[in-house]
Amino acid sequence: MMAQKQRNGFLATVLAVLWSFAGIRKGRDYQLDAEQLNPKHVIIAGIIGGILFVFTILAVVNIVVSE
């Protein structure tokens, strides 16, 4: 039986959340994420990613409007 690589670190969670923001994810990778990632880490990474996304959009809009 092949040993599965544990991907439960916070970096793996952040990468999975970034891929989900982009909307690009293979079904097999999604299943591995669902089995191996810590749900608390996913929630935290999602909130941080969402906040960063909103502030990035606000910054871009302010730059465009101010010129």
Steps between C-alpha positions, in 0.01 A plus 500: 500500500638840402546748784311824449681826548358694794400847386354640818737794545374855488693568176318214327173647628587846366585352161172307490305816587682700232419232242136510610493880460624451145236232442755254365520167680521139391242266650771274638677792670169622642439157656850496652443848643166397646658198668826651621464872569401637837162677470605770748802581284278515189264746670784722623676495162172577323425797723853638461489445124161669474617802698815530289292474183263778612785732599676433170187589304452816709861603441470449124175698488652785702803513268283504187256759635771734631669534159 
